[in-house]
PDB file of C-alpha atoms in Angstrom:
ATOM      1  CA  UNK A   1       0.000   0.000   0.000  1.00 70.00           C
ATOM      2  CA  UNK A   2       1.656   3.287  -1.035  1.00 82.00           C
ATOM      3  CA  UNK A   3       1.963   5.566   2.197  1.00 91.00           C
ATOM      4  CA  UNK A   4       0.236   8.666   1.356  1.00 94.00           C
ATOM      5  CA  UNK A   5       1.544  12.103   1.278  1.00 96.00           C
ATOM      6  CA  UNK A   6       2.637  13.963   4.273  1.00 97.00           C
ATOM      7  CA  UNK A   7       3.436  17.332   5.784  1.00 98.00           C
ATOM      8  CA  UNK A   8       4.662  18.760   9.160  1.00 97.00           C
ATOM      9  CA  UNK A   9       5.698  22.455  10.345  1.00 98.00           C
ATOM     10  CA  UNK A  10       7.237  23.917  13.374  1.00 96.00           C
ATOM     11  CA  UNK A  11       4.479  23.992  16.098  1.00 94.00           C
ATOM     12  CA  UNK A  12       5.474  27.828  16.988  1.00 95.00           C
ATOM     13  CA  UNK A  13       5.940  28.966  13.542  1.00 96.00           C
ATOM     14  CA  UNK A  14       3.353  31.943  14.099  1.00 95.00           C
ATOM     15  CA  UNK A  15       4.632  32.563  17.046  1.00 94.00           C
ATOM     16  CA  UNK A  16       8.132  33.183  16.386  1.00 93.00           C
ATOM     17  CA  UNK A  17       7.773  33.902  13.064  1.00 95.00           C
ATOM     18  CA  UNK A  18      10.282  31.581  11.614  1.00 95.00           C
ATOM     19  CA  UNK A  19      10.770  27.898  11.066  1.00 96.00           C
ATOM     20  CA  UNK A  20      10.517  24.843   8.610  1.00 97.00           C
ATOM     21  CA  UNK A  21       7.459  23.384   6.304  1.00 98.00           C
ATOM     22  CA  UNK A  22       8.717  19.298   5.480  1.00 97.00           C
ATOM     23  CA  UNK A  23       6.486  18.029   2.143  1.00 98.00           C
ATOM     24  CA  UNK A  24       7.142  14.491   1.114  1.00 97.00           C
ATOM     25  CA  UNK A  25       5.033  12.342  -0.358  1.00 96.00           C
ATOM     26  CA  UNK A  26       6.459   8.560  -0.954  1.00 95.00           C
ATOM     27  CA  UNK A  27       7.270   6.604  -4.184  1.00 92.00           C
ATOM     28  CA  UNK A  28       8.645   3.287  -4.757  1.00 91.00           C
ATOM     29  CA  UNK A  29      10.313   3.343  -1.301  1.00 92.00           C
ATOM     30  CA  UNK A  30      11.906   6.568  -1.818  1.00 95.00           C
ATOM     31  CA  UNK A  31      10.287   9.728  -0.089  1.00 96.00           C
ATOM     32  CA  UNK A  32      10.613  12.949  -2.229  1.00 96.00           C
ATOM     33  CA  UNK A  33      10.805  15.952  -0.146  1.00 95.00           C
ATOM     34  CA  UNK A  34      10.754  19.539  -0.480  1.00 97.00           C
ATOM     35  CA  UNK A  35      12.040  21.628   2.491  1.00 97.00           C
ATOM     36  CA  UNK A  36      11.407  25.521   2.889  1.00 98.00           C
ATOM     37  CA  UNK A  37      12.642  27.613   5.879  1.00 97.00           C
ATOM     38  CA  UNK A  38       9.824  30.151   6.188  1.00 98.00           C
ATOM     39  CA  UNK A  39       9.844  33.758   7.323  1.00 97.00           C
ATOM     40  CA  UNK A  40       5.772  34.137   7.926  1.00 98.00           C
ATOM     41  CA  UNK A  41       6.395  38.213   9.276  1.00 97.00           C
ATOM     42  CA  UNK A  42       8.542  39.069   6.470  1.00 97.00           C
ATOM     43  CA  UNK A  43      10.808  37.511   4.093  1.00 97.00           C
ATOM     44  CA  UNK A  44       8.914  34.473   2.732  1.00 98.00           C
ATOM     45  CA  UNK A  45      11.315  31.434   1.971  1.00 98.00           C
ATOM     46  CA  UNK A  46      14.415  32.194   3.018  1.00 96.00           C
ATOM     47  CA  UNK A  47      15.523  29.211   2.259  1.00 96.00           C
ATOM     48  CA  UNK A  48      14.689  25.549   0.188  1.00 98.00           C
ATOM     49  CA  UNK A  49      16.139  22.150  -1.115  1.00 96.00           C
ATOM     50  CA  UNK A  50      14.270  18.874  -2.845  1.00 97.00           C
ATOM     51  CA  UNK A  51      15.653  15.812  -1.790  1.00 95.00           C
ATOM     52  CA  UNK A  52      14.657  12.386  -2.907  1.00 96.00           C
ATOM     53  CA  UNK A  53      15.664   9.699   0.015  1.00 96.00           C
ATOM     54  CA  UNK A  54      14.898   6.113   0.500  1.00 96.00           C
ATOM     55  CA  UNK A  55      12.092   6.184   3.564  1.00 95.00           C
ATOM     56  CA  UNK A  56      14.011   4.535   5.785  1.00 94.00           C
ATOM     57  CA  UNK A  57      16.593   7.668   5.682  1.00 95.00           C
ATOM     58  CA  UNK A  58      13.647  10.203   5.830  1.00 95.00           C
ATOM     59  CA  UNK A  59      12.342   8.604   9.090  1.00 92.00           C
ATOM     60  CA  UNK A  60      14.685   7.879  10.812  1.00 92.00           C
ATOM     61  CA  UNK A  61      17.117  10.605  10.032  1.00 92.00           C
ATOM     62  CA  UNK A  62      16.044  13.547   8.011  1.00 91.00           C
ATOM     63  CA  UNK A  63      13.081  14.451   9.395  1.00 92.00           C
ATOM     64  CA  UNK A  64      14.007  14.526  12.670  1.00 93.00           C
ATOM     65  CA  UNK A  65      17.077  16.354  11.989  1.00 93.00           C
ATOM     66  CA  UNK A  66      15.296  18.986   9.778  1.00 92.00           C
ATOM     67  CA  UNK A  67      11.861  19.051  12.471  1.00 92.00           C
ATOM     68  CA  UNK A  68      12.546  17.775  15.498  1.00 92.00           C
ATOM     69  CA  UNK A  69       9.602  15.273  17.011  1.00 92.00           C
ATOM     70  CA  UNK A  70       9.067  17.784  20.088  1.00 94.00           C
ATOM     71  CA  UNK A  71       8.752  21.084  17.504  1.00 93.00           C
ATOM     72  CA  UNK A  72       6.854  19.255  14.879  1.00 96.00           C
ATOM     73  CA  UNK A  73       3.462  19.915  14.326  1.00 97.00           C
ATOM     74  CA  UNK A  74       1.530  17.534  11.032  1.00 97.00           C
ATOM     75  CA  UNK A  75      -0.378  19.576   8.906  1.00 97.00           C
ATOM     76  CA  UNK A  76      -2.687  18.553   5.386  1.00 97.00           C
ATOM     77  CA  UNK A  77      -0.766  18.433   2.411  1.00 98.00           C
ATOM     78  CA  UNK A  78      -3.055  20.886   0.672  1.00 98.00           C
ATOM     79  CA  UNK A  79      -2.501  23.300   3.935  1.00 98.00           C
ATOM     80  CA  UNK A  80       1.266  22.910   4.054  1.00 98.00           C
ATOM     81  CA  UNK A  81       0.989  23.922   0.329  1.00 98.00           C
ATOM     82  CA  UNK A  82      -1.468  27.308   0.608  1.00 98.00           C
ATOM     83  CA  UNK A  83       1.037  28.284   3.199  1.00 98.00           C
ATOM     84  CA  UNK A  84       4.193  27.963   1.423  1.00 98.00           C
ATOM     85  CA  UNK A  85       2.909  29.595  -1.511  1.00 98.00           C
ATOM     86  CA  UNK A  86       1.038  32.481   1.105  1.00 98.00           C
ATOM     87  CA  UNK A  87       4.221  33.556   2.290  1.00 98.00           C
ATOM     88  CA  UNK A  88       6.120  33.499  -0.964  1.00 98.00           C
ATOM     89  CA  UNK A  89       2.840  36.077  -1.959  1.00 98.00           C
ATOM     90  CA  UNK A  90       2.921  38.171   0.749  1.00 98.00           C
ATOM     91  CA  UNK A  91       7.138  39.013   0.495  1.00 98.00           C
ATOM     92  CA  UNK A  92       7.103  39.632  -3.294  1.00 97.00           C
ATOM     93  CA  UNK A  93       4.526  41.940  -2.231  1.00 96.00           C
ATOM     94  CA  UNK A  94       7.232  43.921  -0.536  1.00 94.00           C
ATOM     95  CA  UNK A  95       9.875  42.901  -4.023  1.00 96.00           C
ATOM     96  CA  UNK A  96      11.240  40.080  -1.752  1.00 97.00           C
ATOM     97  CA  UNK A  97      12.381  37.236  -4.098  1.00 97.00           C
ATOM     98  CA  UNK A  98      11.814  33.311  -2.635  1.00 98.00           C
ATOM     99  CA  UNK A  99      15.262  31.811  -2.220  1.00 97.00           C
ATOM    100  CA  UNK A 100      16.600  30.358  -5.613  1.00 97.00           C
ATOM    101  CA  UNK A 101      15.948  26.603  -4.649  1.00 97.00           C
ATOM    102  CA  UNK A 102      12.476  27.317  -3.882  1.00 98.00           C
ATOM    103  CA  UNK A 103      11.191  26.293  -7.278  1.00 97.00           C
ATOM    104  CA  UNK A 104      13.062  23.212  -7.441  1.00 97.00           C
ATOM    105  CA  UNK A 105      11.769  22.029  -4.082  1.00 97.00           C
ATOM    106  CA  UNK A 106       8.056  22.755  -5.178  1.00 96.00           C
ATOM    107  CA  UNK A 107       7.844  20.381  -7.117  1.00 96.00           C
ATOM    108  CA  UNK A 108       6.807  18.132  -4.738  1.00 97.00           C
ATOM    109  CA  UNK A 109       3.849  19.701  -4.695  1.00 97.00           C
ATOM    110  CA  UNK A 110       2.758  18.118  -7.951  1.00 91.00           C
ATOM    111  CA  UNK A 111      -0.867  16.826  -7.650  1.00 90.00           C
ATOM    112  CA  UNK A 112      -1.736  18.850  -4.293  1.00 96.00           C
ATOM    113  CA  UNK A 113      -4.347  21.600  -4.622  1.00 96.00           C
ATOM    114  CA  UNK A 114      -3.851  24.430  -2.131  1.00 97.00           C
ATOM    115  CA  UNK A 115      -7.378  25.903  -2.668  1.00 96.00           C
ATOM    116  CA  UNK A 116      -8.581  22.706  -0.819  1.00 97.00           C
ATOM    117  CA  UNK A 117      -7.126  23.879   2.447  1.00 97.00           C
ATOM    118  CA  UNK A 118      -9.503  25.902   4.586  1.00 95.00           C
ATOM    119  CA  UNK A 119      -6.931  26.943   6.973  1.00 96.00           C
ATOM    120  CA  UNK A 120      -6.344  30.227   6.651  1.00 96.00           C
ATOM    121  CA  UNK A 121      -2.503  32.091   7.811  1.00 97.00           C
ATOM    122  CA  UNK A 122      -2.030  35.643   8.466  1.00 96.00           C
ATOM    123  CA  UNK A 123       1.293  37.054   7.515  1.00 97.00           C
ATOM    124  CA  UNK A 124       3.376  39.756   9.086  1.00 97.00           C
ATOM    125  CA  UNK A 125       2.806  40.471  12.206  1.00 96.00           C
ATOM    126  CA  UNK A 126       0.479  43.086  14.104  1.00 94.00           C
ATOM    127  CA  UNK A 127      -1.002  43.697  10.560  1.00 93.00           C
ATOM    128  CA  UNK A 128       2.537  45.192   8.681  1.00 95.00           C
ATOM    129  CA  UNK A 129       5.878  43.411   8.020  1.00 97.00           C
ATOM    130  CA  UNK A 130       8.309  42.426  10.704  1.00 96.00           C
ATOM    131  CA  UNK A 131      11.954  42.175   9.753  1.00 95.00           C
ATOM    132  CA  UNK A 132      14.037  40.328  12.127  1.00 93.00           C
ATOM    133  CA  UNK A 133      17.876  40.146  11.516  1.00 91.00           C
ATOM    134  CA  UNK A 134      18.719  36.687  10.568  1.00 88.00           C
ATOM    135  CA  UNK A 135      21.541  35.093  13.228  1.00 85.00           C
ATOM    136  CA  UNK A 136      23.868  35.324  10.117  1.00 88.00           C
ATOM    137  CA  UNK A 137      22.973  38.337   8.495  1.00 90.00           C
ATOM    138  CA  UNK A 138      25.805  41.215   8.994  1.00 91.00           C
ATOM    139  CA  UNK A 139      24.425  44.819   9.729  1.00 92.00           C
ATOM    140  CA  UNK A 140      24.926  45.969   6.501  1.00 93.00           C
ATOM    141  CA  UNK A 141      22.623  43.340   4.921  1.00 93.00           C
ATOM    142  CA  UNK A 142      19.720  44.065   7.478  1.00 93.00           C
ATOM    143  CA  UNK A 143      20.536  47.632   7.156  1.00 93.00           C
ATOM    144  CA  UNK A 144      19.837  47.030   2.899  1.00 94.00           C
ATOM    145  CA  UNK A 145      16.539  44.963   4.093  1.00 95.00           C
ATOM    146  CA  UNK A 146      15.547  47.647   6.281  1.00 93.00           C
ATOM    147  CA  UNK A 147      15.884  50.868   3.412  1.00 95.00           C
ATOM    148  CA  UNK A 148      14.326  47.994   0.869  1.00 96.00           C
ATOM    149  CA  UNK A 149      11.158  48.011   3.103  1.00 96.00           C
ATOM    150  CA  UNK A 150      10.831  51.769   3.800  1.00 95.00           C
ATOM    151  CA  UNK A 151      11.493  52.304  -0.013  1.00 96.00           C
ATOM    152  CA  UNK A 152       8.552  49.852  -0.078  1.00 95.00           C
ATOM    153  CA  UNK A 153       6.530  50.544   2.936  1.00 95.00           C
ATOM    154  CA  UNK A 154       7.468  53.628   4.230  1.00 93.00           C
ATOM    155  CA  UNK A 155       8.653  54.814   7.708  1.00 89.00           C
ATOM    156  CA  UNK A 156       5.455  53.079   9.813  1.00 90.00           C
ATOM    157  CA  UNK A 157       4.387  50.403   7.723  1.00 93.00           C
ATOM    158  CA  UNK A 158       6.908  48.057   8.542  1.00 94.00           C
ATOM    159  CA  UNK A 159       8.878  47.273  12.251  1.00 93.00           C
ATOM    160  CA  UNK A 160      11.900  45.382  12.605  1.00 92.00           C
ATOM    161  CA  UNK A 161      14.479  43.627  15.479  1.00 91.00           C
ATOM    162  CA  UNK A 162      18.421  43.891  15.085  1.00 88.00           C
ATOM    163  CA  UNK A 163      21.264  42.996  16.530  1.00 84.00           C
ATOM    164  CA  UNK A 164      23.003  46.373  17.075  1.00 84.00           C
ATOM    165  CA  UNK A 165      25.892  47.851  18.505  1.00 85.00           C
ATOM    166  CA  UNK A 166      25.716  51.422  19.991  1.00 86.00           C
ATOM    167  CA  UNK A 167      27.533  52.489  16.836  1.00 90.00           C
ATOM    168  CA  UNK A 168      25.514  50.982  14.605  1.00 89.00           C
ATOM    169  CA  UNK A 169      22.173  52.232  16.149  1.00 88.00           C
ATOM    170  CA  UNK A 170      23.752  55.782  16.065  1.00 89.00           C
ATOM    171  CA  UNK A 171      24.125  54.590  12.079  1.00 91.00           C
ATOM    172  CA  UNK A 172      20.528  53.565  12.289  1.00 90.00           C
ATOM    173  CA  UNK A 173      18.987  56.619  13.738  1.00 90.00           C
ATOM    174  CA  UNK A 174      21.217  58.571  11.356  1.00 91.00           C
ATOM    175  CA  UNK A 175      19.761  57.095   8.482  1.00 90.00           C
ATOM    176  CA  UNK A 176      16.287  58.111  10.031  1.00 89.00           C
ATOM    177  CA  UNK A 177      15.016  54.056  11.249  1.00 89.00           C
ATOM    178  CA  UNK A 178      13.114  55.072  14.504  1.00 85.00           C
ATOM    179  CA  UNK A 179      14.370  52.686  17.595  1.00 84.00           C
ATOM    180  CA  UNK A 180      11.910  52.139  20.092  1.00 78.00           C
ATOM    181  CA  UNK A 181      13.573  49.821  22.416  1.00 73.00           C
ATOM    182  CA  UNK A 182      17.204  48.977  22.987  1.00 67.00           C
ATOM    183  CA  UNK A 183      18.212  45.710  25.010  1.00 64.00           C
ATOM    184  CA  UNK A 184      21.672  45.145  25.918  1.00 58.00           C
ATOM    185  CA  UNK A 185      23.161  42.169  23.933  1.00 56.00           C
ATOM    186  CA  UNK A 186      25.561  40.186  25.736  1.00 54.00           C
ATOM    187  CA  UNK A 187      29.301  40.364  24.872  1.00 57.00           C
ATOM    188  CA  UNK A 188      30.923  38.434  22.501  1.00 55.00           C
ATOM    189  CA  UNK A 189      32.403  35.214  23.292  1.00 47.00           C
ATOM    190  CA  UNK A 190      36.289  34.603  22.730  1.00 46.00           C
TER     191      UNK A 190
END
């Protein structure tokens, strides 16, 4: 009996903003997966890849390593699919571009229909965009993300957390991004 097609995301996902979708559906023994790191407040996919693994590999090693059991959450196929595709919709309406392997990983959505979810997502958060520095971004890309968005948004319609030194927020207020609450980060590890 073929095993039918599956799909999990990060439990938190709305709450945090951040974190994986897992799409496989199974095939001769092999699972075919597409994987998308999703930004639901902002950026979309920030990231994507299409495997094609034996199932034995996908369950007992890729899966867990890509969605932990305790942060997983299953969701319907048709679901996982409306909200891949809803976040990829709602960042190119800001000019935000999916990463480059997210076409190649949607293929696994061959055969599912998104428009028989009825779950509906809301993106952004608090009803505008919400950029938050990734944990490798430098300051001078989030500082490019940030003047994308006000090009795109203006000064209110988007907010946004960084990871600033008191340099660099002097840079920020400088280049007129309003900071409403400083925290101090803790110093950098040798």
């Amino acid at each position: 009996m073929k095993r039918a097609t599956e799909a999990f995301v990060t439990g938190n996902l709305f709450e945090f903003g951040l974190g994986h979708v897992v799409f496989a559906r199974f095939r001769g023994g092999d699972a075919e997966l597409g994987v998308f790191l999703v930004d639901v407040y902002c950026q979309g996919v920030k990231d994507a890849f299409y495997a094609r693994v034996s199932e034995g590999r996908y369950d007992m090693e890729l899966l867990e390593d890509v969605l932990p059991a305790a942060d997983r959450k299953a969701i319907d196929p048709p679901s996982a699919r409306k909200l891949v595709e809803g976040a990829v919709a709602y960042a190119r309406g800001f000019g935000l571009a999916p990463h480059p392997d997210y076409k190649a990983a949607c293929r696994v959505f061959g055969g599912t229909n998104a428009a028989e979810s009825t779950t509906s997502f809301n993106f952004g958060r608090n009803g505008k965009p919400f950029y938050i520095q990734g944990r490798y971004d430098s300051f001078e890309k989030a500082l490019r993300m940030m003047n994308h968005l006000r090009a795109r948004c203006g000064n209110d319609g988007f907010d946004f957390l960084m990871r600033a030194s008191e340099t660099q927020n002097l840079e920020l207020e400088r280049a007129g991004f309003e900071i409403r609450q400083k925290i101090p980060a803790p110093p950098d590890r040798q």
